[in-house]
């Protein structure tokens, strides 16, 4: 069994419920190709915006397994954001997360704008995202927000299910 130390993350001024999700343009990767797209161009209905650590991290794998297990891509658009490259996103999407597209933010500027950036111990110069979930309506208003306060921490899938049900019903 792998033993992980739980690390408390500092408070952050982050995007919250009732905020408008900040717009950005980054490479958006799907199962076939990628191209620069703006968040405002692709959000046209209920959208789950998922910030996750690098694609090889167990938190990313767990998050997309949860997306698949709950069938969220059947009810709304699922968009990820990570510092990983488009090539890494293609590998992740080939393994899981049907119907998901992931923005590549290797410079972490989107992550910083959303108030989610933190440095990883032992990885000098690497800014990573804390896991976060934002449920957006068609106008990019945040209807539900969850941001990790410690590492590792995972979102409550049932709370997300409830928020999705309230938005799409």
Backbone as CSV, one residue per row, in Angstrom:
resi,resn,N_x,N_y,N_z,CA_x,CA_y,CA_z,C_x,C_y,C_z
1,UNK,0.842,-1.174,0.000,0.000,0.000,0.000,0.892,1.244,0.000
2,UNK,0.511,2.212,-0.821,1.251,3.463,-0.896,0.793,4.364,0.237
3,UNK,1.748,4.984,0.908,1.430,5.875,2.012,1.700,7.314,1.574
4,UNK,0.685,8.160,1.685,0.813,9.561,1.298,0.688,10.444,2.526
5,UNK,1.531,11.465,2.573,1.377,12.471,3.604,0.311,13.451,3.151
6,UNK,-0.594,13.800,4.033,-1.599,14.803,3.728,-0.995,16.165,4.023
7,UNK,-1.051,17.050,3.045,-0.473,18.380,3.159,-1.594,19.404,3.045
8,UNK,-1.699,20.285,4.026,-2.683,21.367,3.943,-2.185,22.412,2.953
9,UNK,-3.085,22.861,2.091,-2.752,23.891,1.115,-3.190,25.240,1.668
10,UNK,-2.435,26.293,1.380,-2.793,27.610,1.917,-4.091,28.137,1.307
11,UNK,-4.749,29.023,2.046,-5.940,29.692,1.514,-5.566,30.414,0.230
12,UNK,-6.524,30.566,-0.646,-6.268,31.224,-1.915,-7.478,32.047,-2.336
13,UNK,-7.220,33.125,-3.035,-8.287,33.925,-3.621,-8.606,33.302,-4.970
14,UNK,-9.662,32.544,-5.034,-9.961,31.718,-6.193,-11.339,32.049,-6.756
15,UNK,-11.598,31.530,-7.928,-12.922,31.642,-8.537,-13.910,30.918,-7.627
16,UNK,-15.088,31.527,-7.426,-16.082,30.967,-6.506,-17.459,30.939,-7.169
17,UNK,-18.407,30.312,-6.479,-19.781,30.272,-6.983,-20.292,31.691,-7.213
18,UNK,-21.074,31.850,-8.259,-21.663,33.109,-8.726,-20.682,34.005,-9.463
19,UNK,-19.390,33.667,-9.503,-18.433,34.396,-10.330,-18.628,33.985,-11.789
20,UNK,-18.160,34.809,-12.696,-18.053,34.411,-14.095,-16.678,33.799,-14.280
21,UNK,-16.645,32.595,-14.806,-15.369,31.917,-15.023,-14.536,32.740,-16.005
22,UNK,-13.307,33.100,-15.635,-12.460,33.894,-16.529,-12.241,33.195,-17.871
23,UNK,-12.265,33.986,-18.928,-12.028,33.460,-20.261,-10.526,33.299,-20.481
24,UNK,-10.137,32.377,-21.322,-8.741,32.152,-21.684,-8.712,31.414,-23.014
25,UNK,-7.574,31.446,-23.664,-7.357,30.694,-24.897,-6.124,29.823,-24.715
26,UNK,-6.280,28.540,-24.958,-5.205,27.562,-24.851,-5.487,26.438,-25.848
27,UNK,-4.487,25.583,-26.125,-4.758,24.410,-26.952,-5.791,23.513,-26.264
28,UNK,-6.847,23.184,-26.991,-7.888,22.288,-26.483,-7.733,20.958,-27.208
29,UNK,-7.525,19.905,-26.431,-7.190,18.590,-26.959,-8.404,17.682,-26.867
30,UNK,-8.711,17.013,-27.987,-9.710,15.944,-27.932,-9.029,14.661,-28.391
31,UNK,-9.792,13.624,-28.669,-9.198,12.330,-28.999,-8.494,12.328,-30.354
32,UNK,-8.793,13.322,-31.218,-8.225,13.317,-32.565,-7.131,14.356,-32.786
33,UNK,-7.317,15.574,-32.274,-6.349,16.635,-32.545,-6.501,17.721,-31.493
34,UNK,-5.746,18.812,-31.638,-5.901,19.968,-30.762,-5.780,21.235,-31.579
35,UNK,-6.381,22.290,-31.027,-6.291,23.616,-31.620,-6.551,24.647,-30.538
36,UNK,-6.004,25.869,-30.750,-6.266,26.945,-29.801,-7.749,27.267,-29.802
37,UNK,-8.334,27.280,-28.616,-9.750,27.620,-28.458,-9.894,28.452,-27.192
38,UNK,-10.859,29.342,-27.212,-11.189,30.142,-26.035,-12.277,29.426,-25.251
39,UNK,-12.217,29.531,-23.942,-13.267,28.940,-23.112,-14.628,29.483,-23.535
40,UNK,-14.705,30.787,-23.801,-15.980,31.399,-24.187,-16.534,30.841,-25.498
41,UNK,-15.678,30.304,-26.358,-16.124,29.703,-27.616,-16.739,28.328,-27.418
42,UNK,-16.296,27.609,-26.409,-16.716,26.217,-26.269,-17.791,26.011,-25.205
43,UNK,-17.997,26.979,-24.331,-19.061,26.848,-23.332,-20.340,27.400,-23.941
44,UNK,-21.256,26.484,-24.272,-22.537,26.909,-24.840,-23.710,26.232,-24.143
45,UNK,-23.443,25.655,-23.017,-24.446,24.991,-22.197,-23.769,24.547,-20.921
46,UNK,-24.442,23.733,-20.119,-23.835,23.259,-18.876,-22.481,22.591,-19.146
47,UNK,-21.467,23.021,-18.388,-20.101,22.556,-18.602,-19.441,22.299,-17.254
48,UNK,-18.788,21.170,-17.147,-18.000,20.852,-15.968,-16.546,21.126,-16.321
49,UNK,-15.957,22.111,-15.629,-14.575,22.511,-15.850,-13.731,21.921,-14.721
50,UNK,-12.824,21.011,-15.070,-12.054,20.248,-14.099,-10.585,20.632,-14.171
51,UNK,-10.031,21.136,-13.089,-8.601,21.398,-13.003,-7.967,20.212,-12.297
52,UNK,-6.935,19.645,-12.912,-6.304,18.472,-12.316,-4.798,18.533,-12.473
53,UNK,-4.075,17.834,-11.572,-2.617,17.767,-11.678,-2.188,17.117,-12.993
54,UNK,-0.886,17.097,-13.200,-0.331,16.500,-14.419,-1.017,15.179,-14.739
55,UNK,-1.099,14.888,-16.022,-1.846,13.717,-16.480,-1.359,12.397,-15.895
56,UNK,-0.090,12.280,-15.565,0.415,11.040,-14.990,0.119,10.877,-13.504
57,UNK,-0.392,11.926,-12.866,-0.678,11.876,-11.425,-1.930,11.044,-11.162
58,UNK,-1.928,10.343,-10.054,-3.074,9.489,-9.745,-4.361,10.290,-9.583
59,UNK,-4.267,11.563,-9.172,-5.473,12.376,-9.015,-6.169,12.592,-10.354
60,UNK,-5.413,12.784,-11.425,-6.007,12.969,-12.755,-6.703,11.691,-13.200
61,UNK,-6.035,10.577,-13.040,-6.630,9.292,-13.405,-7.915,9.053,-12.617
62,UNK,-7.872,9.295,-11.321,-9.046,9.109,-10.466,-10.189,10.016,-10.908
63,UNK,-9.878,11.282,-11.189,-10.911,12.238,-11.574,-11.624,11.794,-12.850
64,UNK,-10.879,11.391,-13.860,-11.516,10.986,-15.116,-12.191,9.633,-15.014
65,UNK,-11.721,8.778,-14.128,-12.459,7.539,-13.860,-13.809,7.878,-13.233
66,UNK,-13.834,8.870,-12.350,-15.089,9.317,-11.736,-16.026,9.900,-12.791
67,UNK,-15.487,10.686,-13.715,-16.300,11.228,-14.818,-16.952,10.086,-15.585
68,UNK,-16.153,9.076,-15.935,-16.685,7.925,-16.668,-17.722,7.160,-15.841
69,UNK,-17.400,6.883,-14.573,-18.295,6.096,-13.716,-19.653,6.768,-13.524
70,UNK,-19.667,8.109,-13.454,-20.916,8.832,-13.211,-21.623,9.249,-14.494
71,UNK,-21.011,9.034,-15.638,-21.640,9.356,-16.915,-21.886,10.842,-17.125
72,UNK,-21.051,11.688,-16.537,-21.285,13.127,-16.630,-21.204,13.642,-18.058
73,UNK,-20.375,13.017,-18.898,-20.242,13.468,-20.288,-21.518,13.221,-21.085
74,UNK,-22.431,12.406,-20.545,-23.722,12.187,-21.209,-24.654,13.382,-21.037
75,UNK,-24.461,14.168,-19.972,-25.384,15.252,-19.632,-24.840,16.649,-19.898
76,UNK,-23.530,16.797,-20.015,-22.944,18.123,-20.181,-21.560,18.007,-20.778
77,UNK,-20.998,19.134,-21.177,-19.631,19.152,-21.692,-18.657,19.037,-20.522
78,UNK,-17.592,18.279,-20.734,-16.547,18.118,-19.735,-15.261,18.675,-20.331
79,UNK,-14.694,19.672,-19.650,-13.448,20.284,-20.072,-12.453,20.202,-18.925
80,UNK,-11.261,19.726,-19.205,-10.203,19.682,-18.218,-9.203,20.801,-18.451
81,UNK,-8.400,21.083,-17.430,-7.291,22.025,-17.528,-6.142,21.437,-16.717
82,UNK,-4.953,21.398,-17.329,-3.778,20.859,-16.664,-2.532,21.473,-17.281
83,UNK,-1.412,21.385,-16.552,-0.146,21.879,-17.082,0.462,20.910,-18.086
84,UNK,-0.101,19.751,-18.243,0.450,18.758,-19.167,0.343,19.224,-20.613
85,UNK,1.191,18.660,-21.457,1.226,19.018,-22.871,0.067,18.370,-23.631
86,UNK,-0.221,18.864,-24.824,-1.235,18.198,-25.649,-0.920,16.723,-25.901
87,UNK,0.361,16.380,-26.046,0.721,14.970,-26.273,0.325,14.106,-25.080
88,UNK,0.571,14.596,-23.872,0.178,13.847,-22.673,-1.337,13.744,-22.576
89,UNK,-2.043,14.820,-22.918,-3.513,14.784,-22.894,-4.051,13.727,-23.862
90,UNK,-3.448,13.613,-25.040,-3.899,12.607,-26.013,-3.783,11.205,-25.417
91,UNK,-2.676,10.935,-24.721,-2.510,9.619,-24.098,-3.574,9.377,-23.027
92,UNK,-3.826,10.384,-22.186,-4.835,10.240,-21.139,-6.213,9.994,-21.743
93,UNK,-6.562,10.762,-22.764,-7.878,10.619,-23.390,-8.033,9.273,-24.093
94,UNK,-6.936,8.701,-24.568,-7.000,7.389,-25.211,-7.323,6.289,-24.198
95,UNK,-6.962,6.518,-22.931,-7.151,5.513,-21.886,-8.499,5.613,-21.182
96,UNK,-9.054,6.821,-21.094,-10.304,7.018,-20.352,-10.915,8.346,-20.730
97,UNK,-12.009,8.694,-20.116,-12.647,10.006,-20.262,-13.254,10.216,-21.648
98,UNK,-14.159,9.320,-22.039,-14.861,9.474,-23.307,-15.633,10.784,-23.333
99,UNK,-15.495,11.521,-24.430,-16.237,12.760,-24.605,-15.634,13.964,-23.914
100,UNK,-14.458,13.811,-23.310,-13.801,14.891,-22.582,-12.802,15.578,-23.506
101,UNK,-12.637,16.892,-23.319,-11.568,17.646,-23.969,-10.777,18.338,-22.861
102,UNK,-9.460,18.510,-23.081,-8.601,19.056,-22.031,-7.763,20.199,-22.591
103,UNK,-7.803,21.338,-21.889,-6.942,22.472,-22.221,-5.544,22.210,-21.684
104,UNK,-4.539,22.571,-22.477,-3.144,22.459,-22.066,-2.657,23.831,-21.602
105,UNK,-2.183,23.905,-20.368,-1.729,25.161,-19.756,-0.348,24.977,-19.125
106,UNK,0.680,24.631,-19.939,1.985,24.327,-19.353,2.638,25.501,-18.639
107,UNK,2.308,26.723,-18.989,2.849,27.887,-18.290,2.100,28.227,-17.023
108,UNK,0.985,27.542,-16.760,0.157,27.671,-15.555,-0.488,29.046,-15.388
109,UNK,-0.583,29.847,-16.429,-1.185,31.175,-16.269,-2.696,31.104,-16.055
110,UNK,-3.369,30.139,-16.674,-4.809,29.967,-16.432,-5.026,29.509,-14.992
111,UNK,-4.219,28.555,-14.575,-4.297,28.031,-13.215,-4.090,29.160,-12.201
112,UNK,-3.132,30.032,-12.482,-2.895,31.176,-11.599,-4.080,32.137,-11.609
113,UNK,-4.656,32.397,-12.795,-5.794,33.318,-12.885,-6.999,32.801,-12.094
114,UNK,-7.163,31.502,-12.032,-8.272,30.903,-11.290,-7.965,30.771,-9.796
115,UNK,-6.754,31.134,-9.383,-6.370,31.073,-7.972,-6.075,29.673,-7.481
116,UNK,-5.575,28.807,-8.367,-5.392,27.397,-8.037,-3.940,26.940,-8.020
117,UNK,-3.006,27.834,-8.275,-1.606,27.449,-8.433,-0.934,27.176,-7.091
118,UNK,-0.052,26.193,-7.104,0.836,25.947,-5.975,2.074,25.238,-6.489
119,UNK,3.184,25.406,-5.779,4.417,24.739,-6.173,4.469,23.362,-5.526
120,UNK,5.022,22.430,-6.248,5.122,21.051,-5.766,6.430,20.883,-5.014
121,UNK,6.361,20.320,-3.825,7.584,20.053,-3.062,8.501,19.140,-3.863
122,UNK,9.769,19.508,-3.902,10.747,18.683,-4.581,10.799,18.865,-6.079
123,UNK,10.033,19.815,-6.626,10.020,20.048,-8.072,10.181,21.544,-8.328
124,UNK,11.367,22.044,-8.096,11.660,23.466,-8.219,11.237,23.990,-9.589
125,UNK,10.507,25.107,-9.585,10.092,25.747,-10.826,8.846,25.179,-11.459
126,UNK,8.254,24.158,-10.861,7.031,23.565,-11.409,5.842,24.100,-10.619
127,UNK,4.974,24.803,-11.309,3.718,25.266,-10.712,2.636,24.305,-11.158
128,UNK,1.905,23.778,-10.223,0.871,22.780,-10.468,-0.476,23.361,-10.043
129,UNK,-1.540,22.715,-10.452,-2.869,23.121,-10.003,-3.318,22.241,-8.849
130,UNK,-4.015,22.864,-7.910,-4.725,22.044,-6.937,-5.988,21.555,-7.643
131,UNK,-6.461,20.354,-7.352,-7.675,19.870,-7.988,-8.848,20.811,-7.714
132,UNK,-9.673,21.019,-8.728,-10.837,21.893,-8.589,-11.901,21.494,-9.602
133,UNK,-13.142,21.757,-9.234,-14.291,21.470,-10.092,-15.176,22.707,-10.112
134,UNK,-15.519,23.156,-11.318,-16.424,24.275,-11.491,-17.521,23.855,-12.462
135,UNK,-18.764,23.939,-12.027,-19.905,23.671,-12.895,-20.391,25.016,-13.422
136,UNK,-20.340,25.185,-14.742,-20.682,26.446,-15.382,-21.998,26.343,-16.127
137,UNK,-22.767,27.437,-16.135,-23.938,27.500,-17.003,-23.497,28.041,-18.365
138,UNK,-24.422,28.251,-19.270,-24.100,28.689,-20.632,-23.427,30.057,-20.679
139,UNK,-23.595,30.879,-19.640,-22.967,32.204,-19.578,-21.645,32.189,-18.813
140,UNK,-21.140,31.022,-18.483,-19.916,30.812,-17.710,-20.050,31.234,-16.254
141,UNK,-21.285,31.350,-15.758,-21.482,31.611,-14.333,-21.212,30.320,-13.573
142,UNK,-20.424,30.420,-12.513,-20.081,29.247,-11.710,-21.277,28.918,-10.815
143,UNK,-21.896,27.774,-11.082,-23.052,27.308,-10.313,-22.650,26.431,-9.135
144,UNK,-21.483,25.818,-9.242,-20.957,24.950,-8.180,-19.439,25.046,-8.248
145,UNK,-18.792,25.128,-7.095,-17.328,25.188,-7.053,-16.818,24.320,-5.911
146,UNK,-15.795,23.561,-6.209,-15.062,22.807,-5.196,-13.582,22.957,-5.511
147,UNK,-12.789,23.278,-4.509,-11.345,23.409,-4.656,-10.690,22.675,-3.495
148,UNK,-9.697,21.851,-3.809,-9.000,21.085,-2.772,-8.335,22.028,-1.771
149,UNK,-8.452,21.684,-0.498,-7.792,22.455,0.559,-6.598,21.709,1.131
150,UNK,-6.417,20.458,0.690,-5.265,19.680,1.091,-4.878,18.745,-0.048
151,UNK,-3.683,18.178,0.088,-3.199,17.244,-0.935,-2.834,15.940,-0.257
152,UNK,-3.296,14.806,-0.742,-4.281,14.670,-1.807,-5.698,14.839,-1.266
153,UNK,-6.574,15.308,-2.117,-7.995,15.448,-1.785,-8.784,15.285,-3.071
154,UNK,-9.957,14.694,-2.968,-10.779,14.411,-4.135,-12.161,15.033,-3.951
155,UNK,-12.780,15.464,-5.041,-14.113,16.062,-4.930,-15.158,15.016,-4.563
156,UNK,-16.242,15.484,-3.979,-17.372,14.635,-3.601,-18.248,14.437,-4.843
157,UNK,-18.176,13.253,-5.434,-18.904,12.975,-6.679,-20.414,13.118,-6.502
158,UNK,-20.937,12.755,-5.327,-22.380,12.871,-5.111,-22.809,14.345,-5.055
159,UNK,-21.972,15.204,-4.485,-22.276,16.641,-4.477,-22.277,17.198,-5.897
160,UNK,-21.333,16.728,-6.719,-21.306,17.139,-8.124,-22.545,16.636,-8.847
161,UNK,-22.928,15.371,-8.599,-24.165,14.824,-9.189,-25.364,15.717,-8.853
162,UNK,-25.476,16.127,-7.593,-26.593,16.980,-7.177,-26.577,18.329,-7.870
163,UNK,-25.396,18.914,-7.997,-25.280,20.215,-8.669,-25.633,20.094,-10.146
164,UNK,-25.198,19.013,-10.779,-25.540,18.782,-12.191,-27.047,18.621,-12.327
165,UNK,-27.649,17.822,-11.457,-29.102,17.611,-11.511,-29.857,18.943,-11.384
166,UNK,-29.416,19.813,-10.486,-30.083,21.100,-10.315,-29.938,21.987,-11.552
167,UNK,-28.802,21.894,-12.216,-28.553,22.757,-13.379,-29.235,22.247,-14.645
168,UNK,-29.236,20.960,-14.878,-29.746,20.432,-16.140,-31.230,20.061,-16.091
169,UNK,-31.820,20.015,-14.913,-33.263,19.684,-14.837,-34.134,20.897,-15.054
